N, CA, C and O atoms as a Tripos MOL2 file, in Angstrom:
@<TRIPOS>MOLECULE
protein
  292   291    73     0     0
PROTEIN
NO_CHARGES

@<TRIPOS>ATOM
      1 N           0.8600   -1.1700    0.0000 N.3       1 ILE1
      2 CA          0.0000    0.0000    0.0000 C.3       1 ILE1
      3 C           0.9070    1.2340    0.0000 C.2       1 ILE1
      4 O           1.9310    1.2730    0.6820 O.2       1 ILE1
      5 N           0.5090    2.2280   -0.7720 N.am      2 THR2
      6 CA          1.3240    3.4370   -0.9070 C.3       2 THR2
      7 C           0.4970    4.6850   -0.6490 C.2       2 THR2
      8 O          -0.7310    4.6460   -0.5740 O.2       2 THR2
      9 N           1.2210    5.8040   -0.5150 N.am      3 MET3
     10 CA          0.5620    7.1000   -0.4260 C.3       3 MET3
     11 C           1.3770    8.1210   -1.1960 C.2       3 MET3
     12 O           2.5510    7.9070   -1.4970 O.2       3 MET3
     13 N           0.7390    9.2190   -1.5030 N.am      4 SER4
     14 CA          1.3970   10.2430   -2.3190 C.3       4 SER4
     15 C           2.3910   11.0570   -1.4950 C.2       4 SER4
     16 O           2.3820   11.0290   -0.2640 O.2       4 SER4
     17 N           3.2300   11.7670   -2.1990 N.am      5 ILE5
     18 CA          4.1720   12.6780   -1.5560 C.3       5 ILE5
     19 C           3.4020   13.7600   -0.8080 C.2       5 ILE5
     20 O           3.7870   14.1530    0.2930 O.2       5 ILE5
     21 N           2.3210   14.2380   -1.4040 N.am      6 GLN6
     22 CA          1.5110   15.2710   -0.7660 C.3       6 GLN6
     23 C           0.8920   14.7590    0.5460 C.2       6 GLN6
     24 O           0.8870   15.4670    1.5530 O.2       6 GLN6
     25 N           0.3750   13.5330    0.5230 N.am      7 GLU7
     26 CA         -0.2090   12.9490    1.7330 C.3       7 GLU7
     27 C           0.8470   12.7950    2.8280 C.2       7 GLU7
     28 O           0.5930   13.0990    3.9940 O.2       7 GLU7
     29 N           2.0240   12.3250    2.4430 N.am      8 THR8
     30 CA          3.1040   12.1260    3.4030 C.3       8 THR8
     31 C           3.5110   13.4520    4.0310 C.2       8 THR8
     32 O           3.6880   13.5430    5.2460 O.2       8 THR8
     33 N           3.6580   14.4750    3.2040 N.am      9 ALA9
     34 CA          4.0410   15.7970    3.7080 C.3       9 ALA9
     35 C           2.9910   16.3290    4.6790 C.2       9 ALA9
     36 O           3.3290   16.8730    5.7300 O.2       9 ALA9
     37 N           1.7250   16.1720    4.3250 N.am     10 ARG10
     38 CA          0.6490   16.6570    5.1880 C.3      10 ARG10
     39 C           0.6400   15.9260    6.5240 C.2      10 ARG10
     40 O           0.4630   16.5500    7.5710 O.2      10 ARG10
     41 N           0.8280   14.6150    6.4970 N.am     11 LEU11
     42 CA          0.8230   13.8380    7.7370 C.3      11 LEU11
     43 C           1.9750   14.2160    8.6600 C.2      11 LEU11
     44 O           1.8270   14.2160    9.8820 O.2      11 LEU11
     45 N           3.1260   14.5400    8.0650 N.am     12 LEU12
     46 CA          4.2900   14.8970    8.8810 C.3      12 LEU12
     47 C           4.3510   16.3860    9.1940 C.2      12 LEU12
     48 O           5.1510   16.8100   10.0280 O.2      12 LEU12
     49 N           3.5190   17.1780    8.5400 N.am     13 GLY13
     50 CA          3.5180   18.6100    8.7790 C.3      13 GLY13
     51 C           4.7420   19.3070    8.2270 C.2      13 GLY13
     52 O           5.2350   20.2740    8.8090 O.2      13 GLY13
     53 N           5.2410   18.8030    7.0810 N.am     14 ILE14
     54 CA          6.4380   19.3890    6.4540 C.3      14 ILE14
     55 C           6.1590   19.6660    4.9840 C.2      14 ILE14
     56 O           5.1540   19.2160    4.4340 O.2      14 ILE14
     57 N           7.0620   20.4110    4.3580 N.am     15 ALA15
     58 CA          6.9170   20.7610    2.9510 C.3      15 ALA15
     59 C           7.1930   19.5440    2.0610 C.2      15 ALA15
     60 O           7.9450   18.6410    2.4270 O.2      15 ALA15
     61 N           6.5680   19.5470    0.8930 N.am     16 GLU16
     62 CA          6.8010   18.4660   -0.0730 C.3      16 GLU16
     63 C           8.2730   18.3860   -0.4530 C.2      16 GLU16
     64 O           8.7990   17.2960   -0.6770 O.2      16 GLU16
     65 N           8.9380   19.5280   -0.5250 N.am     17 GLY17
     66 CA         10.3730   19.5450   -0.8460 C.3      17 GLY17
     67 C          11.1910   18.7620    0.1650 C.2      17 GLY17
     68 O          12.1800   18.1230   -0.1940 O.2      17 GLY17
     69 N          10.7860   18.8070    1.4220 N.am     18 THR18
     70 CA         11.4790   18.0440    2.4590 C.3      18 THR18
     71 C          11.2770   16.5540    2.2420 C.2      18 THR18
     72 O          12.1840   15.7610    2.4950 O.2      18 THR18
     73 N          10.1010   16.1690    1.7780 N.am     19 ILE19
     74 CA          9.8450   14.7580    1.4620 C.3      19 ILE19
     75 C          10.7830   14.3090    0.3460 C.2      19 ILE19
     76 O          11.3640   13.2260    0.4190 O.2      19 ILE19
     77 N          10.9330   15.1430   -0.6920 N.am     20 TYR20
     78 CA         11.8550   14.8080   -1.7820 C.3      20 TYR20
     79 C          13.2820   14.6580   -1.2500 C.2      20 TYR20
     80 O          14.0100   13.7600   -1.6720 O.2      20 TYR20
     81 N          13.6840   15.5380   -0.3220 N.am     21 ASP21
     82 CA         15.0160   15.4260    0.2810 C.3      21 ASP21
     83 C          15.1580   14.1080    1.0380 C.2      21 ASP21
     84 O          16.1860   13.4370    0.9330 O.2      21 ASP21
     85 N          14.1350   13.7370    1.7950 N.am     22 LEU22
     86 CA         14.1740   12.4640    2.5230 C.3      22 LEU22
     87 C          14.2230   11.2800    1.5650 C.2      22 LEU22
     88 O          14.8790   10.2760    1.8430 O.2      22 LEU22
     89 N          13.5260   11.4010    0.4350 N.am     23 MET23
     90 CA         13.5570   10.3280   -0.5640 C.3      23 MET23
     91 C          14.9550   10.2000   -1.1620 C.2      23 MET23
     92 O          15.4400    9.0870   -1.3660 O.2      23 MET23
     93 N          15.6050   11.3250   -1.4450 N.am     24 LYS24
     94 CA         16.9670   11.2920   -1.9920 C.3      24 LYS24
     95 C          17.9350   10.6270   -1.0240 C.2      24 LYS24
     96 O          18.8900    9.9720   -1.4430 O.2      24 LYS24
     97 N          17.6860   10.7970    0.2750 N.am     25 LYS25
     98 CA         18.5420   10.2040    1.3040 C.3      25 LYS25
     99 C          18.1260    8.7680    1.6250 C.2      25 LYS25
    100 O          18.6490    8.1560    2.5560 O.2      25 LYS25
    101 N          17.1800    8.2370    0.8470 N.am     26 LYS26
    102 CA         16.7270    6.8410    0.9630 C.3      26 LYS26
    103 C          16.0230    6.5470    2.2860 C.2      26 LYS26
    104 O          16.1240    5.4360    2.8070 O.2      26 LYS26
    105 N          15.3070    7.5350    2.8330 N.am     27 HIS27
    106 CA         14.5420    7.3080    4.0560 C.3      27 HIS27
    107 C          13.1970    6.6400    3.7780 C.2      27 HIS27
    108 O          12.5690    6.0940    4.6860 O.2      27 HIS27
    109 N          12.7620    6.6840    2.5280 N.am     28 PHE28
    110 CA         11.4980    6.0710    2.1380 C.3      28 PHE28
    111 C          11.7260    5.0830    1.0030 C.2      28 PHE28
    112 O          12.5540    5.3180    0.1230 O.2      28 PHE28
    113 N          10.9910    3.9800    1.0260 N.am     29 LYS29
    114 CA         10.9300    3.0920   -0.1320 C.3      29 LYS29
    115 C           9.8300    3.6510   -1.0290 C.2      29 LYS29
    116 O           8.7330    3.9600   -0.5620 O.2      29 LYS29
    117 N          10.1260    3.7750   -2.2980 N.am     30 THR30
    118 CA          9.1730    4.3740   -3.2280 C.3      30 THR30
    119 C           8.9630    3.4740   -4.4350 C.2      30 THR30
    120 O           9.7230    2.5380   -4.6850 O.2      30 THR30
    121 N           7.9140    3.7860   -5.1700 N.am     31 VAL31
    122 CA          7.6220    3.0930   -6.4190 C.3      31 VAL31
    123 C           7.0570    4.1350   -7.3800 C.2      31 VAL31
    124 O           6.3190    5.0350   -6.9770 O.2      31 VAL31
    125 N           7.4100    4.0010   -8.6440 N.am     32 LYS32
    126 CA          6.8480    4.8630   -9.6780 C.3      32 LYS32
    127 C           5.5740    4.2050  -10.2010 C.2      32 LYS32
    128 O           5.5690    3.0260  -10.5550 O.2      32 LYS32
    129 N           4.5040    4.9810  -10.2430 N.am     33 VAL33
    130 CA          3.2400    4.5300  -10.8100 C.3      33 VAL33
    131 C           2.9050    5.5360  -11.9050 C.2      33 VAL33
    132 O           2.4090    6.6320  -11.6430 O.2      33 VAL33
    133 N           3.1890    5.1310  -13.1340 N.am     34 GLY34
    134 CA          3.0560    6.0860  -14.2280 C.3      34 GLY34
    135 C           4.0630    7.2040  -14.0330 C.2      34 GLY34
    136 O           5.2630    6.9540  -13.9170 O.2      34 GLY34
    137 N           3.5760    8.4370  -13.9970 N.am     35 MET35
    138 CA          4.4860    9.5720  -13.8030 C.3      35 MET35
    139 C           4.5630   10.0000  -12.3360 C.2      35 MET35
    140 O           5.2220   10.9900  -12.0190 O.2      35 MET35
    141 N           3.9010    9.2710  -11.4460 N.am     36 TYR36
    142 CA          3.8590    9.6320  -10.0360 C.3      36 TYR36
    143 C           4.7780    8.7470   -9.2050 C.2      36 TYR36
    144 O           4.9400    7.5610   -9.4910 O.2      36 TYR36
    145 N           5.3670    9.3280   -8.1890 N.am     37 THR37
    146 CA          6.1460    8.5760   -7.2120 C.3      37 THR37
    147 C           5.2780    8.3870   -5.9850 C.2      37 THR37
    148 O           4.7070    9.3410   -5.4580 O.2      37 THR37
    149 N           5.1850    7.1420   -5.5340 N.am     38 ARG38
    150 CA          4.3900    6.8100   -4.3550 C.3      38 ARG38
    151 C           5.3210    6.2980   -3.2590 C.2      38 ARG38
    152 O           6.3510    5.6900   -3.5470 O.2      38 ARG38
    153 N           4.9590    6.5420   -2.0190 N.am     39 ILE39
    154 CA          5.7480    6.1200   -0.8620 C.3      39 ILE39
    155 C           5.0250    4.9590   -0.1820 C.2      39 ILE39
    156 O           3.8350    5.0390    0.1220 O.2      39 ILE39
    157 N           5.7710    3.8800    0.0500 N.am     40 TYR40
    158 CA          5.1820    2.7360    0.7450 C.3      40 TYR40
    159 C           4.8580    3.1270    2.1850 C.2      40 TYR40
    160 O           5.6730    3.7430    2.8720 O.2      40 TYR40
    161 N           3.6660    2.7640    2.6280 N.am     41 ILE41
    162 CA          3.2330    3.1100    3.9800 C.3      41 ILE41
    163 C           4.1480    2.4800    5.0250 C.2      41 ILE41
    164 O           4.4080    3.0940    6.0590 O.2      41 ILE41
    165 N           4.6420    1.2650    4.7770 N.am     42 ASP42
    166 CA          5.5190    0.6490    5.7700 C.3      42 ASP42
    167 C           6.8190    1.4190    5.9380 C.2      42 ASP42
    168 O           7.3670    1.4600    7.0390 O.2      42 ASP42
    169 N           7.3330    2.0370    4.8570 N.am     43 SER43
    170 CA          8.5550    2.8240    5.0170 C.3      43 SER43
    171 C           8.2580    4.1510    5.7140 C.2      43 SER43
    172 O           9.1080    4.6770    6.4310 O.2      43 SER43
    173 N           7.0450    4.6970    5.5050 N.am     44 PHE44
    174 CA          6.6100    5.8750    6.2690 C.3      44 PHE44
    175 C           6.5810    5.5230    7.7530 C.2      44 PHE44
    176 O           7.0720    6.2810    8.5900 O.2      44 PHE44
    177 N           6.0020    4.3710    8.0700 N.am     45 ALA45
    178 CA          5.9050    3.9410    9.4690 C.3      45 ALA45
    179 C           7.2860    3.7380   10.0740 C.2      45 ALA45
    180 O           7.5170    4.1070   11.2250 O.2      45 ALA45
    181 N           8.2070    3.1540    9.3120 N.am     46 ASP46
    182 CA          9.5660    2.9470    9.8050 C.3      46 ASP46
    183 C          10.2230    4.2800   10.1540 C.2      46 ASP46
    184 O          10.8210    4.4210   11.2200 O.2      46 ASP46
    185 N          10.1080    5.2580    9.2500 N.am     47 LEU47
    186 CA         10.6960    6.5790    9.5160 C.3      47 LEU47
    187 C          10.0190    7.2120   10.7250 C.2      47 LEU47
    188 O          10.6920    7.7120   11.6260 O.2      47 LEU47
    189 N           8.7130    7.1920   10.7450 N.am     48 TYR48
    190 CA          7.9530    7.8320   11.8200 C.3      48 TYR48
    191 C           8.3170    7.2350   13.1830 C.2      48 TYR48
    192 O           8.5020    7.9640   14.1580 O.2      48 TYR48
    193 N           8.4150    5.9210   13.2400 N.am     49 ASN49
    194 CA          8.7100    5.2590   14.5140 C.3      49 ASN49
    195 C          10.1690    5.3650   14.9330 C.2      49 ASN49
    196 O          10.4840    5.1350   16.1010 O.2      49 ASN49
    197 N          11.0730    5.7080   14.0090 N.am     50 SER50
    198 CA         12.4990    5.7460   14.3300 C.3      50 SER50
    199 C          12.9800    7.1230   14.7660 C.2      50 SER50
    200 O          14.1690    7.2990   15.0330 O.2      50 SER50
    201 N          12.0980    8.0860   14.8430 N.am     51 GLN51
    202 CA         12.5060    9.4400   15.2210 C.3      51 GLN51
    203 C          11.4800   10.0160   16.1970 C.2      51 GLN51
    204 O          10.4450    9.4020   16.4580 O.2      51 GLN51
    205 N          11.7800   11.2070   16.7330 N.am     52 SER52
    206 CA         10.8570   11.7950   17.7040 C.3      52 SER52
    207 C          10.3360   13.1670   17.2960 C.2      52 SER52
    208 O           9.3200   13.6100   17.8320 O.2      52 SER52
    209 N          10.9900   13.8490   16.3770 N.am     53 HIS53
    210 CA         10.5860   15.2080   16.0200 C.3      53 HIS53
    211 C           9.1660   15.2740   15.4750 C.2      53 HIS53
    212 O           8.3520   16.0610   15.9580 O.2      53 HIS53
    213 N           8.8640   14.4570   14.4740 N.am     54 PHE54
    214 CA          7.5550   14.5220   13.8370 C.3      54 PHE54
    215 C           6.4410   14.0810   14.7780 C.2      54 PHE54
    216 O           5.2980   14.5120   14.6320 O.2      54 PHE54
    217 N           6.7650   13.2290   15.7370 N.am     55 LYS55
    218 CA          5.7500   12.7790   16.6790 C.3      55 LYS55
    219 C           5.2450   13.9410   17.5300 C.2      55 LYS55
    220 O           4.0920   13.9450   17.9610 O.2      55 LYS55
    221 N           6.1140   14.9280   17.7700 N.am     56 THR56
    222 CA          5.6770   16.0780   18.5560 C.3      56 THR56
    223 C           4.9660   17.1030   17.6810 C.2      56 THR56
    224 O           4.1820   17.9100   18.1820 O.2      56 THR56
    225 N           5.2310   17.0740   16.3890 N.am     57 VAL57
    226 CA          4.5900   18.0120   15.4670 C.3      57 VAL57
    227 C           3.1620   17.5830   15.1770 C.2      57 VAL57
    228 O           2.2400   18.3970   15.2380 O.2      57 VAL57
    229 N           2.9770   16.3160   14.8640 N.am     58 ILE58
    230 CA          1.6430   15.8590   14.4820 C.3      58 ILE58
    231 C           1.4370   14.4130   14.9350 C.2      58 ILE58
    232 O           2.1980   13.5150   14.5730 O.2      58 ILE58
    233 N           0.4230   14.2200   15.7090 N.am     59 LYS59
    234 CA          0.0310   12.8690   16.1090 C.3      59 LYS59
    235 C          -1.4890   12.8670   16.0340 C.2      59 LYS59
    236 O          -2.1690   13.3710   16.9280 O.2      59 LYS59
    237 N          -1.9980   12.3080   14.9820 N.am     60 ASN60
    238 CA         -3.4470   12.3480   14.8050 C.3      60 ASN60
    239 C          -3.9870   11.0170   14.3140 C.2      60 ASN60
    240 O          -3.2520   10.0390   14.1780 O.2      60 ASN60
    241 N          -5.2590   11.0000   14.0580 N.am     61 GLU61
    242 CA         -5.9220    9.7620   13.6490 C.3      61 GLU61
    243 C          -5.4200    9.2490   12.3100 C.2      61 GLU61
    244 O          -5.3540    8.0380   12.1000 O.2      61 GLU61
    245 N          -5.0610   10.1580   11.3890 N.am     62 GLU62
    246 CA         -4.5700    9.7220   10.0760 C.3      62 GLU62
    247 C          -3.2300    9.0050   10.2040 C.2      62 GLU62
    248 O          -3.0160    7.9670    9.5770 O.2      62 GLU62
    249 N          -2.3280    9.5580   11.0160 N.am     63 VAL63
    250 CA         -1.0370    8.9030   11.2300 C.3      63 VAL63
    251 C          -1.2630    7.5480   11.8870 C.2      63 VAL63
    252 O          -0.6650    6.5500   11.4830 O.2      63 VAL63
    253 N          -2.1170    7.5120   12.8920 N.am     64 ALA64
    254 CA         -2.4160    6.2420   13.5630 C.3      64 ALA64
    255 C          -2.9580    5.2210   12.5820 C.2      64 ALA64
    256 O          -2.6040    4.0440   12.6530 O.2      64 ALA64
    257 N          -3.8190    5.6590   11.6610 N.am     65 ALA65
    258 CA         -4.3780    4.7400   10.6720 C.3      65 ALA65
    259 C          -3.2770    4.2060    9.7460 C.2      65 ALA65
    260 O          -3.2620    3.0170    9.4260 O.2      65 ALA65
    261 N          -2.3710    5.0690    9.3200 N.am     66 CYS66
    262 CA         -1.2610    4.6290    8.4570 C.3      66 CYS66
    263 C          -0.3750    3.6360    9.1810 C.2      66 CYS66
    264 O           0.0390    2.6320    8.6020 O.2      66 CYS66
    265 N          -0.0830    3.9050   10.4400 N.am     67 LEU67
    266 CA          0.7490    2.9990   11.2150 C.3      67 LEU67
    267 C           0.0600    1.6470   11.4140 C.2      67 LEU67
    268 O           0.7140    0.6040   11.4090 O.2      67 LEU67
    269 N          -1.2450    1.6730   11.5870 N.am     68 LYS68
    270 CA         -1.9960    0.4110   11.7360 C.3      68 LYS68
    271 C          -1.9550   -0.3890   10.4410 C.2      68 LYS68
    272 O          -1.7560   -1.6030   10.4660 O.2      68 LYS68
    273 N          -2.1420    0.2900    9.3040 N.am     69 ILE69
    274 CA         -2.0880   -0.3800    8.0080 C.3      69 ILE69
    275 C          -0.7070   -0.9880    7.7920 C.2      69 ILE69
    276 O          -0.5830   -2.1170    7.3180 O.2      69 ILE69
    277 N           0.3320   -0.2280    8.1450 N.am     70 ALA70
    278 CA          1.6940   -0.7320    7.9730 C.3      70 ALA70
    279 C           1.9410   -1.9650    8.8240 C.2      70 ALA70
    280 O           2.6580   -2.8740    8.4070 O.2      70 ALA70
    281 N           1.3590   -2.0030   10.0020 N.am     71 SER71
    282 CA          1.5880   -3.1520   10.8970 C.3      71 SER71
    283 C           0.8920   -4.4130   10.3870 C.2      71 SER71
    284 O           1.2430   -5.5180   10.8010 O.2      71 SER71
    285 N          -0.0850   -4.2660    9.5000 N.am     72 LEU72
    286 CA         -0.7950   -5.4200    8.9520 C.3      72 LEU72
    287 C           0.0050   -6.1120    7.8540 C.2      72 LEU72
    288 O          -0.2520   -7.2750    7.5430 O.2      72 LEU72
    289 N           0.9730   -5.4120    7.2660 N.am     73 ASN73
    290 CA          1.7510   -5.9740    6.1600 C.3      73 ASN73
    291 C           2.8270   -6.8830    6.6450 C.2      73 ASN73
    292 O           3.5750   -7.4390    5.8400 O.2      73 ASN73
@<TRIPOS>BOND
     1     1     2 1
     2     2     3 1
     3     3     4 2
     4     3     5 am
     5     5     6 1
     6     6     7 1
     7     7     8 2
     8     7     9 am
     9     9    10 1
    10    10    11 1
    11    11    12 2
    12    11    13 am
    13    13    14 1
    14    14    15 1
    15    15    16 2
    16    15    17 am
    17    17    18 1
    18    18    19 1
    19    19    20 2
    20    19    21 am
    21    21    22 1
    22    22    23 1
    23    23    24 2
    24    23    25 am
    25    25    26 1
    26    26    27 1
    27    27    28 2
    28    27    29 am
    29    29    30 1
    30    30    31 1
    31    31    32 2
    32    31    33 am
    33    33    34 1
    34    34    35 1
    35    35    36 2
    36    35    37 am
    37    37    38 1
    38    38    39 1
    39    39    40 2
    40    39    41 am
    41    41    42 1
    42    42    43 1
    43    43    44 2
    44    43    45 am
    45    45    46 1
    46    46    47 1
    47    47    48 2
    48    47    49 am
    49    49    50 1
    50    50    51 1
    51    51    52 2
    52    51    53 am
    53    53    54 1
    54    54    55 1
    55    55    56 2
    56    55    57 am
    57    57    58 1
    58    58    59 1
    59    59    60 2
    60    59    61 am
    61    61    62 1
    62    62    63 1
    63    63    64 2
    64    63    65 am
    65    65    66 1
    66    66    67 1
    67    67    68 2
    68    67    69 am
    69    69    70 1
    70    70    71 1
    71    71    72 2
    72    71    73 am
    73    73    74 1
    74    74    75 1
    75    75    76 2
    76    75    77 am
    77    77    78 1
    78    78    79 1
    79    79    80 2
    80    79    81 am
    81    81    82 1
    82    82    83 1
    83    83    84 2
    84    83    85 am
    85    85    86 1
    86    86    87 1
    87    87    88 2
    88    87    89 am
    89    89    90 1
    90    90    91 1
    91    91    92 2
    92    91    93 am
    93    93    94 1
    94    94    95 1
    95    95    96 2
    96    95    97 am
    97    97    98 1
    98    98    99 1
    99    99   100 2
   100    99   101 am
   101   101   102 1
   102   102   103 1
   103   103   104 2
   104   103   105 am
   105   105   106 1
   106   106   107 1
   107   107   108 2
   108   107   109 am
   109   109   110 1
   110   110   111 1
   111   111   112 2
   112   111   113 am
   113   113   114 1
   114   114   115 1
   115   115   116 2
   116   115   117 am
   117   117   118 1
   118   118   119 1
   119   119   120 2
   120   119   121 am
   121   121   122 1
   122   122   123 1
   123   123   124 2
   124   123   125 am
   125   125   126 1
   126   126   127 1
   127   127   128 2
   128   127   129 am
   129   129   130 1
   130   130   131 1
   131   131   132 2
   132   131   133 am
   133   133   134 1
   134   134   135 1
   135   135   136 2
   136   135   137 am
   137   137   138 1
   138   138   139 1
   139   139   140 2
   140   139   141 am
   141   141   142 1
   142   142   143 1
   143   143   144 2
   144   143   145 am
   145   145   146 1
   146   146   147 1
   147   147   148 2
   148   147   149 am
   149   149   150 1
   150   150   151 1
   151   151   152 2
   152   151   153 am
   153   153   154 1
   154   154   155 1
   155   155   156 2
   156   155   157 am
   157   157   158 1
   158   158   159 1
   159   159   160 2
   160   159   161 am
   161   161   162 1
   162   162   163 1
   163   163   164 2
   164   163   165 am
   165   165   166 1
   166   166   167 1
   167   167   168 2
   168   167   169 am
   169   169   170 1
   170   170   171 1
   171   171   172 2
   172   171   173 am
   173   173   174 1
   174   174   175 1
   175   175   176 2
   176   175   177 am
   177   177   178 1
   178   178   179 1
   179   179   180 2
   180   179   181 am
   181   181   182 1
   182   182   183 1
   183   183   184 2
   184   183   185 am
   185   185   186 1
   186   186   187 1
   187   187   188 2
   188   187   189 am
   189   189   190 1
   190   190   191 1
   191   191   192 2
   192   191   193 am
   193   193   194 1
   194   194   195 1
   195   195   196 2
   196   195   197 am
   197   197   198 1
   198   198   199 1
   199   199   200 2
   200   199   201 am
   201   201   202 1
   202   202   203 1
   203   203   204 2
   204   203   205 am
   205   205   206 1
   206   206   207 1
   207   207   208 2
   208   207   209 am
   209   209   210 1
   210   210   211 1
   211   211   212 2
   212   211   213 am
   213   213   214 1
   214   214   215 1
   215   215   216 2
   216   215   217 am
   217   217   218 1
   218   218   219 1
   219   219   220 2
   220   219   221 am
   221   221   222 1
   222   222   223 1
   223   223   224 2
   224   223   225 am
   225   225   226 1
   226   226   227 1
   227   227   228 2
   228   227   229 am
   229   229   230 1
   230   230   231 1
   231   231   232 2
   232   231   233 am
   233   233   234 1
   234   234   235 1
   235   235   236 2
   236   235   237 am
   237   237   238 1
   238   238   239 1
   239   239   240 2
   240   239   241 am
   241   241   242 1
   242   242   243 1
   243   243   244 2
   244   243   245 am
   245   245   246 1
   246   246   247 1
   247   247   248 2
   248   247   249 am
   249   249   250 1
   250   250   251 1
   251   251   252 2
   252   251   253 am
   253   253   254 1
   254   254   255 1
   255   255   256 2
   256   255   257 am
   257   257   258 1
   258   258   259 1
   259   259   260 2
   260   259   261 am
   261   261   262 1
   262   262   263 1
   263   263   264 2
   264   263   265 am
   265   265   266 1
   266   266   267 1
   267   267   268 2
   268   267   269 am
   269   269   270 1
   270   270   271 1
   271   271   272 2
   272   271   273 am
   273   273   274 1
   274   274   275 1
   275   275   276 2
   276   275   277 am
   277   277   278 1
   278   278   279 1
   279   279   280 2
   280   279   281 am
   281   281   282 1
   282   282   283 1
   283   283   284 2
   284   283   285 am
   285   285   286 1
   286   286   287 1
   287   287   288 2
   288   287   289 am
   289   289   290 1
   290   290   291 1
   291   291   292 2
@<TRIPOS>SUBSTRUCTURE
     1 ILE1         2 RESIDUE 1 A ILE
     2 THR2         6 RESIDUE 1 A THR
     3 MET3        10 RESIDUE 1 A MET
     4 SER4        14 RESIDUE 1 A SER
     5 ILE5        18 RESIDUE 1 A ILE
     6 GLN6        22 RESIDUE 1 A GLN
     7 GLU7        26 RESIDUE 1 A GLU
     8 THR8        30 RESIDUE 1 A THR
     9 ALA9        34 RESIDUE 1 A ALA
    10 ARG10       38 RESIDUE 1 A ARG
    11 LEU11       42 RESIDUE 1 A LEU
    12 LEU12       46 RESIDUE 1 A LEU
    13 GLY13       50 RESIDUE 1 A GLY
    14 ILE14       54 RESIDUE 1 A ILE
    15 ALA15       58 RESIDUE 1 A ALA
    16 GLU16       62 RESIDUE 1 A GLU
    17 GLY17       66 RESIDUE 1 A GLY
    18 THR18       70 RESIDUE 1 A THR
    19 ILE19       74 RESIDUE 1 A ILE
    20 TYR20       78 RESIDUE 1 A TYR
    21 ASP21       82 RESIDUE 1 A ASP
    22 LEU22       86 RESIDUE 1 A LEU
    23 MET23       90 RESIDUE 1 A MET
    24 LYS24       94 RESIDUE 1 A LYS
    25 LYS25       98 RESIDUE 1 A LYS
    26 LYS26      102 RESIDUE 1 A LYS
    27 HIS27      106 RESIDUE 1 A HIS
    28 PHE28      110 RESIDUE 1 A PHE
    29 LYS29      114 RESIDUE 1 A LYS
    30 THR30      118 RESIDUE 1 A THR
    31 VAL31      122 RESIDUE 1 A VAL
    32 LYS32      126 RESIDUE 1 A LYS
    33 VAL33      130 RESIDUE 1 A VAL
    34 GLY34      134 RESIDUE 1 A GLY
    35 MET35      138 RESIDUE 1 A MET
    36 TYR36      142 RESIDUE 1 A TYR
    37 THR37      146 RESIDUE 1 A THR
    38 ARG38      150 RESIDUE 1 A ARG
    39 ILE39      154 RESIDUE 1 A ILE
    40 TYR40      158 RESIDUE 1 A TYR
    41 ILE41      162 RESIDUE 1 A ILE
    42 ASP42      166 RESIDUE 1 A ASP
    43 SER43      170 RESIDUE 1 A SER
    44 PHE44      174 RESIDUE 1 A PHE
    45 ALA45      178 RESIDUE 1 A ALA
    46 ASP46      182 RESIDUE 1 A ASP
    47 LEU47      186 RESIDUE 1 A LEU
    48 TYR48      190 RESIDUE 1 A TYR
    49 ASN49      194 RESIDUE 1 A ASN
    50 SER50      198 RESIDUE 1 A SER
    51 GLN51      202 RESIDUE 1 A GLN
    52 SER52      206 RESIDUE 1 A SER
    53 HIS53      210 RESIDUE 1 A HIS
    54 PHE54      214 RESIDUE 1 A PHE
    55 LYS55      218 RESIDUE 1 A LYS
    56 THR56      222 RESIDUE 1 A THR
    57 VAL57      226 RESIDUE 1 A VAL
    58 ILE58      230 RESIDUE 1 A ILE
    59 LYS59      234 RESIDUE 1 A LYS
    60 ASN60      238 RESIDUE 1 A ASN
    61 GLU61      242 RESIDUE 1 A GLU
    62 GLU62      246 RESIDUE 1 A GLU
    63 VAL63      250 RESIDUE 1 A VAL
    64 ALA64      254 RESIDUE 1 A ALA
    65 ALA65      258 RESIDUE 1 A ALA
    66 CYS66      262 RESIDUE 1 A CYS
    67 LEU67      266 RESIDUE 1 A LEU
    68 LYS68      270 RESIDUE 1 A LYS
    69 ILE69      274 RESIDUE 1 A ILE
    70 ALA70      278 RESIDUE 1 A ALA
    71 SER71      282 RESIDUE 1 A SER
    72 LEU72      286 RESIDUE 1 A LEU
    73 ASN73      290 RESIDUE 1 A ASN
């Protein structure tokens, strides 16, 4: 299961450009779908759970739902 760069940025409360920077540093596993780049939810969960900054910025039902989906895989 994947999500868009825009969705990831919104969930973390950061700019889309920062997501691209994190992707360049290989913090996310991605896949190209046509002309779009998608981020695997499990790699989002791995990043989210391995740090503390974003947890203080945003902790909401959407993040919890993504983390739950990732745990099912």
